[in-house]
Protein backbone atom coordinates (compact mmCIF):
# COMPACT_ATOMS: atom_id res chain seq x y z
CA UNK A 1 0.00 0.00 0.00
CA UNK A 2 1.16 3.49 -0.87
CA UNK A 3 2.02 5.58 2.17
CA UNK A 4 -0.30 8.49 2.82
CA UNK A 5 1.35 11.83 2.16
CA UNK A 6 1.57 14.14 5.18
CA UNK A 7 1.78 17.89 4.69
CA UNK A 8 2.44 20.29 7.56
CA UNK A 9 1.54 23.97 7.22
CA UNK A 10 3.24 25.63 10.17
CA UNK A 11 3.16 29.13 11.72
CA UNK A 12 -0.02 30.26 10.04
CA UNK A 13 -2.94 32.56 10.78
CA UNK A 14 -5.86 30.16 10.34
CA UNK A 15 -9.39 31.39 9.55
CA UNK A 16 -11.99 29.47 11.60
CA UNK A 17 -15.45 30.48 12.82
CA UNK A 18 -15.08 33.96 11.40
CA UNK A 19 -11.79 34.69 13.21
CA UNK A 20 -8.06 34.24 12.70
CA UNK A 21 -6.04 32.05 15.09
CA UNK A 22 -2.31 31.40 15.14
CA UNK A 23 -1.49 27.73 14.62
CA UNK A 24 -0.63 24.90 12.24
CA UNK A 25 -2.38 22.29 10.10
CA UNK A 26 -1.51 18.67 9.52
CA UNK A 27 -2.90 17.27 6.27
CA UNK A 28 -3.04 13.55 5.62
CA UNK A 29 -3.85 12.63 2.03
CA UNK A 30 -7.01 14.52 1.03
CA UNK A 31 -8.04 15.48 4.55
CA UNK A 32 -7.23 17.91 7.34
CA UNK A 33 -6.05 15.63 10.10
CA UNK A 34 -5.29 18.19 12.77
CA UNK A 35 -5.85 21.87 13.40
CA UNK A 36 -3.22 22.70 16.02
CA UNK A 37 -2.59 25.82 18.02
CA UNK A 38 0.93 27.26 18.27
CA UNK A 39 3.86 25.89 16.30
CA UNK A 40 4.18 22.34 15.03
CA UNK A 41 6.36 19.97 17.03
CA UNK A 42 7.28 16.75 15.35
CA UNK A 43 7.00 14.26 18.19
CA UNK A 44 5.51 11.43 16.15
CA UNK A 45 8.91 9.92 15.43
CA UNK A 46 7.26 8.70 12.26
CA UNK A 47 9.28 7.94 9.17
CA UNK A 48 6.40 8.83 6.85
CA UNK A 49 7.14 11.17 3.98
CA UNK A 50 6.39 14.67 5.28
CA UNK A 51 6.17 17.91 3.33
CA UNK A 52 6.86 20.80 5.72
CA UNK A 53 6.05 24.48 5.01
CA UNK A 54 6.89 27.31 7.39
CA UNK A 55 4.23 29.84 6.38
CA UNK A 56 5.81 32.56 8.46
CA UNK A 57 2.50 34.10 9.52
CA UNK A 58 0.66 33.80 6.19
CA UNK A 59 -3.11 33.32 6.37
CA UNK A 60 -4.87 30.04 5.65
CA UNK A 61 -8.49 30.35 4.52
CA UNK A 62 -10.86 27.67 3.28
CA UNK A 63 -10.81 27.65 -0.53
CA UNK A 64 -13.04 30.25 -2.15
CA UNK A 65 -16.11 29.04 -4.05
CA UNK A 66 -17.07 30.75 -7.31
CA UNK A 67 -20.62 29.48 -7.49
CA UNK A 68 -21.50 30.75 -10.94
CA UNK A 69 -19.42 31.13 -14.07
CA UNK A 70 -19.14 30.05 -17.68
CA UNK A 71 -15.44 29.09 -17.72
CA UNK A 72 -14.80 28.69 -21.45
CA UNK A 73 -16.04 32.25 -22.00
CA UNK A 74 -12.59 33.50 -20.99
CA UNK A 75 -12.01 33.65 -24.75
CA UNK A 76 -14.76 36.30 -25.09
CA UNK A 77 -13.21 38.55 -22.45
CA UNK A 78 -13.12 42.17 -23.62
CA UNK A 79 -14.97 41.36 -26.86
CA UNK A 80 -17.53 44.15 -26.35
CA UNK A 81 -17.51 46.21 -23.18
CA UNK A 82 -20.14 48.80 -24.06
CA UNK A 83 -22.32 47.38 -26.84
CA UNK A 84 -26.03 46.85 -26.24
CA UNK A 85 -26.85 43.30 -25.19
CA UNK A 86 -28.20 42.33 -28.63
CA UNK A 87 -24.99 43.33 -30.42
CA UNK A 88 -22.82 41.68 -27.77
CA UNK A 89 -24.86 38.49 -28.01
CA UNK A 90 -24.58 38.40 -31.82
CA UNK A 91 -20.80 38.58 -31.62
CA UNK A 92 -20.62 35.92 -28.89
CA UNK A 93 -23.03 33.54 -30.64
CA UNK A 94 -21.11 33.77 -33.92
CA UNK A 95 -17.98 32.59 -32.11
CA UNK A 96 -19.72 30.12 -29.81
CA UNK A 97 -20.98 28.28 -32.89
CA UNK A 98 -17.34 27.51 -33.74
CA UNK A 99 -16.43 26.14 -30.32
CA UNK A 100 -15.62 22.44 -30.28
CA UNK A 101 -14.65 19.97 -27.59
CA UNK A 102 -10.96 20.89 -28.00
CA UNK A 103 -11.45 24.60 -27.55
CA UNK A 104 -13.76 24.11 -24.55
CA UNK A 105 -11.11 21.85 -22.99
CA UNK A 106 -8.28 24.39 -23.33
CA UNK A 107 -10.39 27.37 -22.25
CA UNK A 108 -11.62 25.46 -19.17
CA UNK A 109 -8.01 24.76 -18.22
CA UNK A 110 -7.11 28.41 -18.74
CA UNK A 111 -10.06 29.55 -16.59
CA UNK A 112 -8.95 27.20 -13.82
CA UNK A 113 -5.45 28.70 -13.92
CA UNK A 114 -7.02 32.10 -13.37
CA UNK A 115 -9.34 30.88 -10.60
CA UNK A 116 -6.67 28.87 -8.77
CA UNK A 117 -4.33 31.87 -8.77
CA UNK A 118 -7.09 33.83 -7.02
CA UNK A 119 -7.62 31.20 -4.33
CA UNK A 120 -10.72 29.51 -5.78
CA UNK A 121 -10.93 25.77 -5.20
CA UNK A 122 -14.53 25.05 -6.21
CA UNK A 123 -16.75 26.46 -8.96
CA UNK A 124 -20.21 26.14 -10.46
CA UNK A 125 -20.52 26.29 -14.24
CA UNK A 126 -23.12 26.40 -16.99
CA UNK A 127 -21.92 25.68 -20.51
CA UNK A 128 -21.64 22.82 -23.01
CA UNK A 129 -19.22 20.04 -24.05
CA UNK A 130 -19.31 18.93 -20.41
CA UNK A 131 -17.17 15.89 -21.26
CA UNK A 132 -14.28 18.20 -22.18
CA UNK A 133 -14.91 20.37 -19.15
CA UNK A 134 -14.99 17.40 -16.78
CA UNK A 135 -11.70 16.15 -18.28
CA UNK A 136 -10.13 19.58 -17.78
CA UNK A 137 -11.35 19.81 -14.17
CA UNK A 138 -10.14 16.30 -13.33
CA UNK A 139 -6.72 16.99 -14.81
CA UNK A 140 -6.30 20.40 -13.21
CA UNK A 141 -7.53 19.23 -9.83
CA UNK A 142 -10.28 21.71 -8.91
CA UNK A 143 -13.84 20.82 -7.80
CA UNK A 144 -16.80 21.75 -9.97
CA UNK A 145 -20.51 21.43 -10.46
CA UNK A 146 -20.95 21.44 -14.24
CA UNK A 147 -24.36 22.06 -15.77
CA UNK A 148 -25.24 21.99 -19.45
CA UNK A 149 -26.88 25.24 -20.59
CA UNK A 150 -30.42 24.29 -21.69
CA UNK A 151 -32.54 26.42 -24.03
CA UNK A 152 -35.61 25.36 -26.05
CA UNK A 153 -36.50 28.54 -27.95
CA UNK A 154 -34.97 27.17 -31.17
CA UNK A 155 -36.69 23.79 -31.06
CA UNK A 156 -33.52 21.93 -30.00
CA UNK A 157 -34.36 21.76 -26.31
CA UNK A 158 -34.88 18.03 -26.28
CA UNK A 159 -31.49 17.25 -27.86
CA UNK A 160 -29.72 19.44 -25.34
CA UNK A 161 -31.56 17.84 -22.44
CA UNK A 162 -30.73 14.33 -23.69
CA UNK A 163 -27.07 15.36 -23.99
CA UNK A 164 -27.15 16.72 -20.42
CA UNK A 165 -28.69 13.44 -19.20
CA UNK A 166 -26.00 11.33 -20.87
CA UNK A 167 -23.40 13.57 -19.22
CA UNK A 168 -24.71 12.79 -15.72
CA UNK A 169 -22.48 9.71 -15.83
CA UNK A 170 -19.42 12.00 -15.73
CA UNK A 171 -20.13 12.72 -12.05
CA UNK A 172 -17.40 11.70 -9.63
CA UNK A 173 -15.66 12.79 -6.46
CA UNK A 174 -14.50 16.21 -7.64
CA UNK A 175 -16.80 16.73 -10.64
CA UNK A 176 -20.58 16.82 -10.26
CA UNK A 177 -23.02 17.16 -13.13
CA UNK A 178 -26.31 19.04 -12.88
CA UNK A 179 -28.95 20.45 -15.23
CA UNK A 180 -28.64 24.06 -16.44
CA UNK A 181 -31.88 25.59 -17.75
CA UNK A 182 -30.55 28.94 -18.95
CA UNK A 183 -33.37 31.29 -17.85
CA UNK A 184 -37.18 31.65 -17.86
CA UNK A 185 -36.94 33.84 -20.98
CA UNK A 186 -35.10 31.17 -23.00
CA UNK A 187 -36.92 28.11 -21.62
CA UNK A 188 -40.66 27.43 -22.03
CA UNK A 189 -42.66 26.49 -18.94
CA UNK A 190 -43.17 22.97 -20.33
CA UNK A 191 -39.42 22.61 -20.73
CA UNK A 192 -38.76 23.85 -17.18
CA UNK A 193 -41.33 21.34 -15.93
CA UNK A 194 -39.65 18.47 -17.78
CA UNK A 195 -36.23 19.52 -16.47
CA UNK A 196 -37.60 19.77 -12.92
CA UNK A 197 -39.13 16.29 -13.07
CA UNK A 198 -35.88 14.77 -14.32
CA UNK A 199 -33.79 16.64 -11.73
CA UNK A 200 -36.02 15.36 -8.94
CA UNK A 201 -35.96 11.77 -10.11
CA UNK A 202 -32.19 11.81 -10.76
CA UNK A 203 -31.45 13.75 -7.56
CA UNK A 204 -29.20 16.26 -9.31
CA UNK A 205 -28.69 20.00 -8.89
CA UNK A 206 -30.27 22.60 -11.14
CA UNK A 207 -28.71 25.98 -11.95
CA UNK A 208 -30.74 28.78 -13.56
CA UNK A 209 -30.36 32.55 -14.15
CA UNK A 210 -33.27 34.39 -12.46
CA UNK A 211 -34.44 38.02 -12.52
CA UNK A 212 -31.14 39.45 -13.71
CA UNK A 213 -32.31 42.53 -15.64
CA UNK A 214 -35.06 45.17 -15.33
CA UNK A 215 -36.54 43.90 -18.63
CA UNK A 216 -36.89 40.42 -17.16
CA UNK A 217 -38.78 41.85 -14.21
CA UNK A 218 -41.52 42.91 -16.66
CA UNK A 219 -41.72 39.38 -18.11
CA UNK A 220 -42.19 37.18 -15.05
CA UNK A 221 -42.06 36.87 -11.27
CA UNK A 222 -40.81 33.86 -9.32
CA UNK A 223 -44.42 33.05 -8.38
CA UNK A 224 -45.13 32.47 -12.10
CA UNK A 225 -42.52 29.69 -12.07
CA UNK A 226 -43.77 27.79 -9.01
CA UNK A 227 -46.10 25.60 -11.09
CA UNK A 228 -43.15 24.30 -13.18
CA UNK A 229 -41.80 22.57 -10.05
CA UNK A 230 -38.40 24.21 -10.49
CA UNK A 231 -38.29 25.36 -6.86
CA UNK A 232 -38.85 21.81 -5.64
CA UNK A 233 -35.53 20.79 -7.18
CA UNK A 234 -32.15 21.25 -5.49
CA UNK A 235 -31.92 24.70 -7.05
CA UNK A 236 -29.19 27.33 -7.48
CA UNK A 237 -30.68 30.66 -8.53
CA UNK A 238 -28.20 33.03 -10.16
CA UNK A 239 -28.37 36.88 -9.99
CA UNK A 240 -31.76 37.65 -8.32
CA UNK A 241 -31.16 41.38 -8.75
CA UNK A 242 -34.66 42.57 -9.68
CA UNK A 243 -36.55 40.88 -6.85
CA UNK A 244 -39.44 42.06 -4.69
CA UNK A 245 -40.66 40.84 -1.29
CA UNK A 246 -42.75 38.05 -2.80
CA UNK A 247 -39.79 36.72 -4.82
CA UNK A 248 -37.61 36.76 -1.71
CA UNK A 249 -40.30 34.89 0.23
CA UNK A 250 -40.31 32.15 -2.42
CA UNK A 251 -36.52 31.87 -2.32
CA UNK A 252 -36.74 31.47 1.45
CA UNK A 253 -39.68 29.04 1.45
CA UNK A 254 -38.01 26.72 -1.06
CA UNK A 255 -34.52 27.11 0.44
CA UNK A 256 -32.99 28.11 -2.89
CA UNK A 257 -29.19 28.47 -2.99
CA UNK A 258 -28.30 31.89 -4.37
CA UNK A 259 -25.28 32.87 -6.46
CA UNK A 260 -24.85 36.64 -6.42
CA UNK A 261 -22.79 38.06 -9.30
CA UNK A 262 -22.67 41.78 -8.45
CA UNK A 263 -19.78 42.86 -10.70
CA UNK A 264 -21.37 41.30 -13.78
CA UNK A 265 -24.71 42.89 -12.81
CA UNK A 266 -23.03 46.28 -12.66
CA UNK A 267 -21.15 45.87 -15.90
CA UNK A 268 -24.32 44.86 -17.77
CA UNK A 269 -26.21 47.75 -16.12
CA UNK A 270 -28.66 45.50 -14.31
CA UNK A 271 -28.52 46.92 -10.79
CA UNK A 272 -27.47 45.69 -7.36
CA UNK A 273 -29.11 42.82 -5.45
CA UNK A 274 -30.85 43.57 -2.10
CA UNK A 275 -28.14 41.84 -0.09
CA UNK A 276 -29.17 43.44 3.20
CA UNK A 277 -32.73 42.12 2.94
CA UNK A 278 -31.49 38.72 1.74
CA UNK A 279 -29.14 38.34 4.69
CA UNK A 280 -31.75 39.43 7.21
CA UNK A 281 -34.12 36.81 5.84
CA UNK A 282 -31.44 34.15 6.24
CA UNK A 283 -31.24 33.25 2.55
CA UNK A 284 -28.45 30.89 1.47
CA UNK A 285 -26.03 33.33 -0.20
CA UNK A 286 -22.84 32.75 -2.13
CA UNK A 287 -20.79 34.72 -4.61
CA UNK A 288 -20.05 34.05 -8.26
CA UNK A 289 -18.25 35.95 -10.99
CA UNK A 290 -20.39 34.96 -13.98
CA UNK A 291 -18.41 34.49 -17.19
CA UNK A 292 -15.36 36.54 -18.18
CA UNK A 293 -17.35 37.95 -21.11
CA UNK A 294 -19.44 40.02 -18.70
CA UNK A 295 -17.22 40.55 -15.61
CA UNK A 296 -14.39 40.48 -17.01
CA UNK A 297 -12.38 38.48 -14.47
CA UNK A 298 -12.91 35.30 -12.46
CA UNK A 299 -12.01 36.96 -9.18
CA UNK A 300 -14.30 36.58 -6.14
CA UNK A 301 -12.17 39.03 -4.10
CA UNK A 302 -13.33 41.76 -6.44
CA UNK A 303 -16.97 40.76 -5.85
CA UNK A 304 -16.68 41.18 -2.09
CA UNK A 305 -14.79 44.46 -2.29
CA UNK A 306 -17.23 45.85 -4.84
CA UNK A 307 -20.26 44.73 -2.81
CA UNK A 308 -18.92 46.20 0.41
CA UNK A 309 -18.45 49.61 -1.21
CA UNK A 310 -21.51 49.80 -3.46
CA UNK A 311 -23.79 48.70 -0.64
CA UNK A 312 -23.01 52.05 0.99
CA UNK A 313 -24.00 53.95 -2.16
CA UNK A 314 -27.33 52.16 -2.53
CA UNK A 315 -27.89 52.23 1.22
CA UNK A 316 -27.67 48.52 1.92
CA UNK A 317 -26.40 48.03 5.45
CA UNK A 318 -25.48 44.39 5.30
CA UNK A 319 -22.60 42.90 7.26
CA UNK A 320 -19.98 42.17 4.61
CA UNK A 321 -17.75 40.43 7.22
CA UNK A 322 -20.54 37.92 7.85
CA UNK A 323 -21.24 37.40 4.15
CA UNK A 324 -17.51 36.81 3.57
CA UNK A 325 -17.16 34.39 6.52
CA UNK A 326 -20.21 32.35 5.50
CA UNK A 327 -19.45 32.30 1.79
CA UNK A 328 -16.90 29.46 1.98
CA UNK A 329 -19.22 26.89 3.50
CA UNK A 330 -22.37 28.19 1.81
CA UNK A 331 -20.65 28.14 -1.56
CA UNK A 332 -19.45 24.56 -1.17
CA UNK A 333 -22.88 23.35 0.04
CA UNK A 334 -24.76 25.18 -2.69
CA UNK A 335 -22.59 23.38 -5.26
CA UNK A 336 -23.18 20.03 -3.55
CA UNK A 337 -19.82 19.49 -1.84
CA UNK A 338 -20.42 18.51 1.79
CA UNK A 339 -17.04 18.07 3.45
CA UNK A 340 -15.28 21.23 2.36
CA UNK A 341 -15.46 25.02 2.88
CA UNK A 342 -14.29 24.83 6.47
CA UNK A 343 -10.95 24.34 8.24
CA UNK A 344 -11.89 21.48 10.52
CA UNK A 345 -10.50 18.05 11.28
CA UNK A 346 -12.01 15.49 8.91
CA UNK A 347 -12.77 18.07 6.24
CA UNK A 348 -11.09 18.07 2.83
CA UNK A 349 -7.83 20.01 2.60
CA UNK A 350 -9.22 22.64 0.21
CA UNK A 351 -7.29 25.74 1.21
CA UNK A 352 -6.14 29.18 0.14
CA UNK A 353 -2.93 30.68 1.48
CA UNK A 354 -2.67 34.46 1.46
CA UNK A 355 0.55 36.40 1.94
CA UNK A 356 -0.38 38.74 4.77
CA UNK A 357 3.28 39.76 5.08
CA UNK A 358 2.67 42.28 2.29
CA UNK A 359 2.74 45.93 3.37
CA UNK A 360 -0.93 46.40 2.47
CA UNK A 361 -1.71 44.08 5.41
CA UNK A 362 0.05 46.28 7.99
CA UNK A 363 -0.71 46.26 10.87
CA UNK A 364 -0.89 42.51 10.50
CA UNK A 365 -2.89 41.60 13.62
CA UNK A 366 -5.55 38.86 13.60
CA UNK A 367 -8.58 41.02 14.38
CA UNK A 368 -7.94 43.30 11.40
CA UNK A 369 -7.25 40.67 8.77
CA UNK A 370 -10.83 40.34 7.41
CA UNK A 371 -10.90 44.10 6.97
CA UNK A 372 -7.54 43.98 5.18
CA UNK A 373 -8.76 41.23 2.83
CA UNK A 374 -11.96 43.08 1.98
CA UNK A 375 -10.74 46.67 1.79
CA UNK A 376 -6.96 46.68 1.36
CA UNK A 377 -5.79 43.44 -0.19
CA UNK A 378 -6.57 41.84 -3.52
CA UNK A 379 -6.43 38.43 -5.16
CA UNK A 380 -2.81 39.04 -6.17
CA UNK A 381 -1.96 38.33 -2.52
CA UNK A 382 -2.89 34.65 -2.90
CA UNK A 383 0.30 32.67 -2.42
CA UNK A 384 -0.98 29.12 -2.90
CA UNK A 385 -4.14 27.08 -3.42
CA UNK A 386 -4.67 23.44 -2.44
CA UNK A 387 -7.45 20.99 -3.32
CA UNK A 388 -7.69 17.59 -1.64
CA UNK A 389 -4.19 18.00 -0.23
CA UNK A 390 -2.66 18.75 -3.67
CA UNK A 391 -1.19 22.14 -4.62
CA UNK A 392 -2.93 23.42 -7.76
CA UNK A 393 -1.25 26.83 -7.44
CA UNK A 394 1.97 27.56 -5.58
CA UNK A 395 4.00 30.77 -5.63
CA UNK A 396 3.14 31.68 -9.22
CA UNK A 397 3.24 28.13 -10.58
CA UNK A 398 0.61 25.53 -11.52
CA UNK A 399 2.10 22.19 -10.42
CA UNK A 400 -0.63 19.94 -11.92
CA UNK A 401 -0.49 21.21 -15.51
CA UNK A 402 1.82 22.52 -18.22
CA UNK A 403 1.07 26.25 -18.14
CA UNK A 404 2.74 27.05 -21.46
CA UNK A 405 1.00 24.23 -23.30
CA UNK A 406 -2.39 25.53 -22.09
CA UNK A 407 -1.61 29.12 -23.08
CA UNK A 408 -0.30 28.02 -26.50
CA UNK A 409 -3.36 25.92 -27.30
CA UNK A 410 -5.83 28.49 -25.97
CA UNK A 411 -4.23 31.12 -28.20
CA UNK A 412 -4.44 28.79 -31.19
CA UNK A 413 -8.14 28.19 -30.53
CA UNK A 414 -8.74 31.93 -30.07
CA UNK A 415 -7.16 32.63 -33.46
CA UNK A 416 -9.35 29.99 -35.06
CA UNK A 417 -12.54 31.49 -33.56
CA UNK A 418 -11.55 34.94 -34.80
CA UNK A 419 -11.02 33.51 -38.28
CA UNK A 420 -7.34 34.49 -38.34
CA UNK A 421 -6.16 31.00 -39.25
NI1 LIG B 1 -24.32 33.46 -16.11
Tab-separated table of N, CA and C and ligand atoms in Angstrom, residues 68-70 126 209 238-239 290-291, ligand 1:
chain	number	residue	atom	x	y	z
A	68	UNK	N	-20.916	30.664	-9.591
A	68	UNK	CA	-21.498	30.748	-10.939
A	68	UNK	C	-20.528	31.363	-11.933
A	69	UNK	N	-20.223	30.593	-12.969
A	69	UNK	CA	-19.419	31.132	-14.066
A	69	UNK	C	-19.711	30.345	-15.332
A	70	UNK	N	-19.109	30.790	-16.416
A	70	UNK	CA	-19.144	30.052	-17.682
A	70	UNK	C	-17.667	30.029	-18.108
A	126	UNK	N	-22.044	26.719	-16.045
A	126	UNK	CA	-23.121	26.402	-16.993
A	126	UNK	C	-22.567	26.621	-18.389
A	209	UNK	N	-30.415	31.098	-14.321
A	209	UNK	CA	-30.358	32.553	-14.151
A	209	UNK	C	-31.775	33.042	-13.856
A	238	UNK	N	-29.305	32.100	-9.904
A	238	UNK	CA	-28.202	33.029	-10.164
A	238	UNK	C	-28.747	34.442	-10.399
A	239	UNK	N	-28.084	35.436	-9.853
A	239	UNK	CA	-28.371	36.877	-9.990
A	239	UNK	C	-29.393	37.384	-8.970
A	290	UNK	N	-19.817	35.066	-12.641
A	290	UNK	CA	-20.388	34.964	-13.975
A	290	UNK	C	-19.213	34.790	-14.947
A	291	UNK	N	-19.483	34.759	-16.233
A	291	UNK	CA	-18.405	34.491	-17.190
A	291	UNK	C	-17.504	35.700	-17.395
B	1	LIG	NI1	-24.322	33.459	-16.110
